[in-house]
XYZ file of N, CA and C in Angstrom:
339
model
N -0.388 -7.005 9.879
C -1.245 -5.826 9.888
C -0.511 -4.689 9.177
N -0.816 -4.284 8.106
C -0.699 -3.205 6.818
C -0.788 -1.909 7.797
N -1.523 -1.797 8.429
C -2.436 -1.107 8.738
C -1.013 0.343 9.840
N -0.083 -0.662 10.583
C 0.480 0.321 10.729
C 1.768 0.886 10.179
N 2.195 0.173 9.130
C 2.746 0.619 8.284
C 2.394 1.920 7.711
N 0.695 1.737 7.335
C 0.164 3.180 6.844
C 0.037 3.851 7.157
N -0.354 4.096 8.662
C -0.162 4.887 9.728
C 1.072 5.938 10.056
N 1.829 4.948 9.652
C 3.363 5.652 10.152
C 3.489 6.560 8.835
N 3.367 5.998 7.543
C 3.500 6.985 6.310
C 2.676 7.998 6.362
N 1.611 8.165 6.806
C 0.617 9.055 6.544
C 0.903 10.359 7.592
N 1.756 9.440 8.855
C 2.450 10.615 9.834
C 3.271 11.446 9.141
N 3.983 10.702 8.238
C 4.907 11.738 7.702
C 4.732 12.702 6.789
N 3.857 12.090 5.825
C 2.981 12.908 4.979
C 2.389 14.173 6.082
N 1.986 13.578 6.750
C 0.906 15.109 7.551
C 2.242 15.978 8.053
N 3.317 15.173 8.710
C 4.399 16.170 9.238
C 5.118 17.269 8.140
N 5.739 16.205 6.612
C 5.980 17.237 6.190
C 5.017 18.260 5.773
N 3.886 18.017 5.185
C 3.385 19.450 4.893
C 2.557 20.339 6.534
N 2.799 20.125 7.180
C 2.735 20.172 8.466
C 3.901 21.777 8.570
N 5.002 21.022 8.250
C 6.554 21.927 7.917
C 6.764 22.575 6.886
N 5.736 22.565 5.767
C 5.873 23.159 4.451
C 5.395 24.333 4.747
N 4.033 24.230 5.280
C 3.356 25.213 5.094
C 3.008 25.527 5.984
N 3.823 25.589 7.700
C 3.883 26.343 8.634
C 2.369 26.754 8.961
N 2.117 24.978 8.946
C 1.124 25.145 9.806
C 0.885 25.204 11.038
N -0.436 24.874 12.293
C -0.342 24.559 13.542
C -1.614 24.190 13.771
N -1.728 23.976 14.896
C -3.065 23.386 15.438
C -4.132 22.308 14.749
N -3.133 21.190 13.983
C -3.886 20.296 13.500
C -4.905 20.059 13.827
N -6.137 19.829 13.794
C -7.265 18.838 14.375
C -7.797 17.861 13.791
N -7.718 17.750 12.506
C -7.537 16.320 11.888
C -7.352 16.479 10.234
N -7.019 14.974 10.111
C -6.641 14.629 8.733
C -7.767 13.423 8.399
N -7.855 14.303 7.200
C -8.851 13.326 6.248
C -8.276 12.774 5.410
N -8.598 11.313 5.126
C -7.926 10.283 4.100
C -8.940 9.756 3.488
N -8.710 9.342 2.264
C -9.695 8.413 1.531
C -8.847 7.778 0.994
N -9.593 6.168 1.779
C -9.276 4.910 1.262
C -10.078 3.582 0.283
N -9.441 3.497 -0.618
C -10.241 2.537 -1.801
C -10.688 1.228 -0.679
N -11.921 0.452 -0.941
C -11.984 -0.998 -0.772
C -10.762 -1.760 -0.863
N -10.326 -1.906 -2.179
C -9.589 -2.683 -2.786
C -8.425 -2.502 -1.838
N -7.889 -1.810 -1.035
C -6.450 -2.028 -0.348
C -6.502 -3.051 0.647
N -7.916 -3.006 1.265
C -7.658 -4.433 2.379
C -7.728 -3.736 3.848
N -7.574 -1.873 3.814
C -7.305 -1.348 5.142
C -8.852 -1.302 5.837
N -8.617 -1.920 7.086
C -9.440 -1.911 8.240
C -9.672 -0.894 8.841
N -10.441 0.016 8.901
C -10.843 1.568 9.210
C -10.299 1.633 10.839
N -10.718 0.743 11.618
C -10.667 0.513 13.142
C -9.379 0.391 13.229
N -8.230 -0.471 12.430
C -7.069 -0.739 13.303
C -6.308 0.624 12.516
N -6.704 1.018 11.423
C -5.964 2.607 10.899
C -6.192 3.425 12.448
N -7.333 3.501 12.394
C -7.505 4.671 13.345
C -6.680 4.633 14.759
N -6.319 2.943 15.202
C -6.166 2.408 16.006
C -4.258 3.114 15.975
N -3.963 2.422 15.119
C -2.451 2.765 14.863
C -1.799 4.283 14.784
N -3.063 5.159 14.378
C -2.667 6.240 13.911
C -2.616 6.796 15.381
N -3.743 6.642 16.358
C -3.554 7.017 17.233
C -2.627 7.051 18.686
N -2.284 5.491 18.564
C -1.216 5.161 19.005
C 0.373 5.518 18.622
N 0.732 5.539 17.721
C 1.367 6.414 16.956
C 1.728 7.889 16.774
N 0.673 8.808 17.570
C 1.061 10.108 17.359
C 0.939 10.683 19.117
N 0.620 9.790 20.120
C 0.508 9.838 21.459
C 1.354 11.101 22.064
N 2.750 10.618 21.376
C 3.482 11.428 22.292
C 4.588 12.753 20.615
N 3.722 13.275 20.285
C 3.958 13.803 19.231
C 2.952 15.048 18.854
N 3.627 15.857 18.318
C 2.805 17.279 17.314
C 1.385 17.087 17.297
N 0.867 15.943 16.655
C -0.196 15.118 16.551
C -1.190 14.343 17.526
N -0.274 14.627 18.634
C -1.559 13.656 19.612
C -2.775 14.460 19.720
N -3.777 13.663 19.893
C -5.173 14.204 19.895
C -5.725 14.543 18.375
N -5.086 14.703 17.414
C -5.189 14.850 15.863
C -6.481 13.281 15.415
N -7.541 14.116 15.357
C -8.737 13.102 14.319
C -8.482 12.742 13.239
N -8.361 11.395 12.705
C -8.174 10.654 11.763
C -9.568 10.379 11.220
N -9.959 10.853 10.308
C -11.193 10.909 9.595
C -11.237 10.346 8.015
N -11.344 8.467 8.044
C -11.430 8.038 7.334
C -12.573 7.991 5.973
N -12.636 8.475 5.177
C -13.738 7.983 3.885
C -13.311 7.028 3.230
N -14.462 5.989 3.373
C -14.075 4.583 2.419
C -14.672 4.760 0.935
N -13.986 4.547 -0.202
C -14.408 4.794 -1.398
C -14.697 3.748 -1.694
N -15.606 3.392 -2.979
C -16.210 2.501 -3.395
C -15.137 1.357 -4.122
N -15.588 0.671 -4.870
C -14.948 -0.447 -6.189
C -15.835 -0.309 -7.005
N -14.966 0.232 -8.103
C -16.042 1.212 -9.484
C -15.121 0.270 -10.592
N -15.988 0.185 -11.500
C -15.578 -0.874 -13.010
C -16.375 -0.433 -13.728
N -15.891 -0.689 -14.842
C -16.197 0.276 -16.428
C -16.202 -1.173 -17.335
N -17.708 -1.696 -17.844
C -17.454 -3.173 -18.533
C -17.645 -2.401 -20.178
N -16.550 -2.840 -20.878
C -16.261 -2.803 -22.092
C -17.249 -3.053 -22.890
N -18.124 -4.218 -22.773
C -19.122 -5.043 -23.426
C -19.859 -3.781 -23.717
N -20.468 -3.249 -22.508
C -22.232 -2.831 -22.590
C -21.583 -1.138 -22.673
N -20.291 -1.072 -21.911
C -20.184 0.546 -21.930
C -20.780 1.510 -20.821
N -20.771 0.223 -19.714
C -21.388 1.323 -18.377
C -20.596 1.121 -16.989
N -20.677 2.306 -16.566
C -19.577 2.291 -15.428
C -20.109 1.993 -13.905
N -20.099 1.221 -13.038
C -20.386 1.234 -12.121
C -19.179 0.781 -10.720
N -20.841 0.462 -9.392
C -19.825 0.379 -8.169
C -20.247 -1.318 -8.059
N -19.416 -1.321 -7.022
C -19.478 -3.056 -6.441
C -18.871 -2.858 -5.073
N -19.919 -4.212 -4.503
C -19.681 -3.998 -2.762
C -18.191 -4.693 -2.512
N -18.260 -5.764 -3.660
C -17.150 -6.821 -3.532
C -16.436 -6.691 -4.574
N -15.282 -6.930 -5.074
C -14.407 -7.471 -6.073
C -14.677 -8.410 -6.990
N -15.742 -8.923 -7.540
C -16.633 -9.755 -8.240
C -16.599 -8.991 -10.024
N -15.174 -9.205 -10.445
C -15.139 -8.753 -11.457
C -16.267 -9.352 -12.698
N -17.608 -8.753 -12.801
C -18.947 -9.261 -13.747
C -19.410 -7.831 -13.601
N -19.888 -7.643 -14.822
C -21.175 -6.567 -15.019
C -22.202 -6.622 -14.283
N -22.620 -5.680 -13.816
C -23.923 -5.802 -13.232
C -25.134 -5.980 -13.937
N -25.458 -5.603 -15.142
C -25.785 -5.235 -16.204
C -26.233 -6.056 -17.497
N -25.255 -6.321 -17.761
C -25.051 -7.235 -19.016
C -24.314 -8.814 -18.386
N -23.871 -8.819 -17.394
C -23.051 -10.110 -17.296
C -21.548 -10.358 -17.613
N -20.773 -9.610 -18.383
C -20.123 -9.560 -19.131
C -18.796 -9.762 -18.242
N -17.857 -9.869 -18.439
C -16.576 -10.373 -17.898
C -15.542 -9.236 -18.549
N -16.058 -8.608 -19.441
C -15.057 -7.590 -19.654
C -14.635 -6.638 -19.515
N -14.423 -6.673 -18.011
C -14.530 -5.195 -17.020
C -13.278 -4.758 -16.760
N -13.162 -3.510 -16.331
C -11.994 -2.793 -16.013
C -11.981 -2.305 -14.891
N -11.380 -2.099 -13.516
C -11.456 -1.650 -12.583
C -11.011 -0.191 -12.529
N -11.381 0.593 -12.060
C -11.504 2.300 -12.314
C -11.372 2.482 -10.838
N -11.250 2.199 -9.804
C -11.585 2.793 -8.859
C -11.233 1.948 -7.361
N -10.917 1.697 -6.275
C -10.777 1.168 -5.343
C -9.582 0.813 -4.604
N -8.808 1.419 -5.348
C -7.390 1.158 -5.139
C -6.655 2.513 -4.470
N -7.432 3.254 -3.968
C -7.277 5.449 -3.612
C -6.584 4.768 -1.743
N -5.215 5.486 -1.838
C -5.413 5.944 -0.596
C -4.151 6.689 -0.400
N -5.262 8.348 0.418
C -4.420 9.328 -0.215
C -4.669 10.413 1.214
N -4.000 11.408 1.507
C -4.299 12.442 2.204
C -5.354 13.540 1.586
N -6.529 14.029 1.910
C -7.532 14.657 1.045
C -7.154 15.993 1.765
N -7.214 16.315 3.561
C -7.093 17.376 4.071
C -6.615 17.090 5.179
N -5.826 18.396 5.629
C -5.315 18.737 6.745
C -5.913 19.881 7.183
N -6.643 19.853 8.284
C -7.831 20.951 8.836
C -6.979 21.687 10.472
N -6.949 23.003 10.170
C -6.402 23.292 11.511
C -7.293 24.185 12.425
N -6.966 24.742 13.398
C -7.593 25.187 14.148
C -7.689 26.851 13.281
């Protein structure tokens, strides 16, 4: 499970700028995560929360956005989304796609009181 690996990084991420910029009263952090990483929204949230229990952070909302899987096919010249990893045009058929998108996972905001 990836999942709390990411957890633990994303603690630190929120701590240091947490300490940068003298903040307080977290109430949550927003992340956006690509498809393409594989992360399970439930066991993120799961880890993150377990994880900040006895810390700065306990009670801190983890407010996941899942981003799409976006590809750009060379052939036809049009950019789109996909539910799955099914590298084909939607479009044209074409096999000569580029992946643009699904691979995001990033801290977007830190919201305080």
């Amino acid at each position: 499970m990836h999942e709390l690996s990411i957890a633990e990084s994303l603690i630190s991420i929120v701590e240091e700028e947490v300490t940068r910029n003298s903040l307080q009263n977290v109430t949550s952090v927003k992340i956006k995560v690509g498809k393409l990483t594989a992360v399970q929204p439930e066991a993120l949230s799961s880890c993150f929360e377990l994880l900040t229990e006895n810390s700065s952070l306990n009670g801190v909302w983890l407010d996941i956005e899942m981003l799409p899987i976006k590809g750009y096919c060379e052939d036809c010249r049009q950019h789109f989304e996909l539910e799955r990893p099914f590298l084909v045009c939607p479009k044209c058929q074409g096999w000569n796609v580029r992946m643009e998108g699904g691979h995001e996972l990033y801290v977007d905001e830190i919201e305080t009181e």
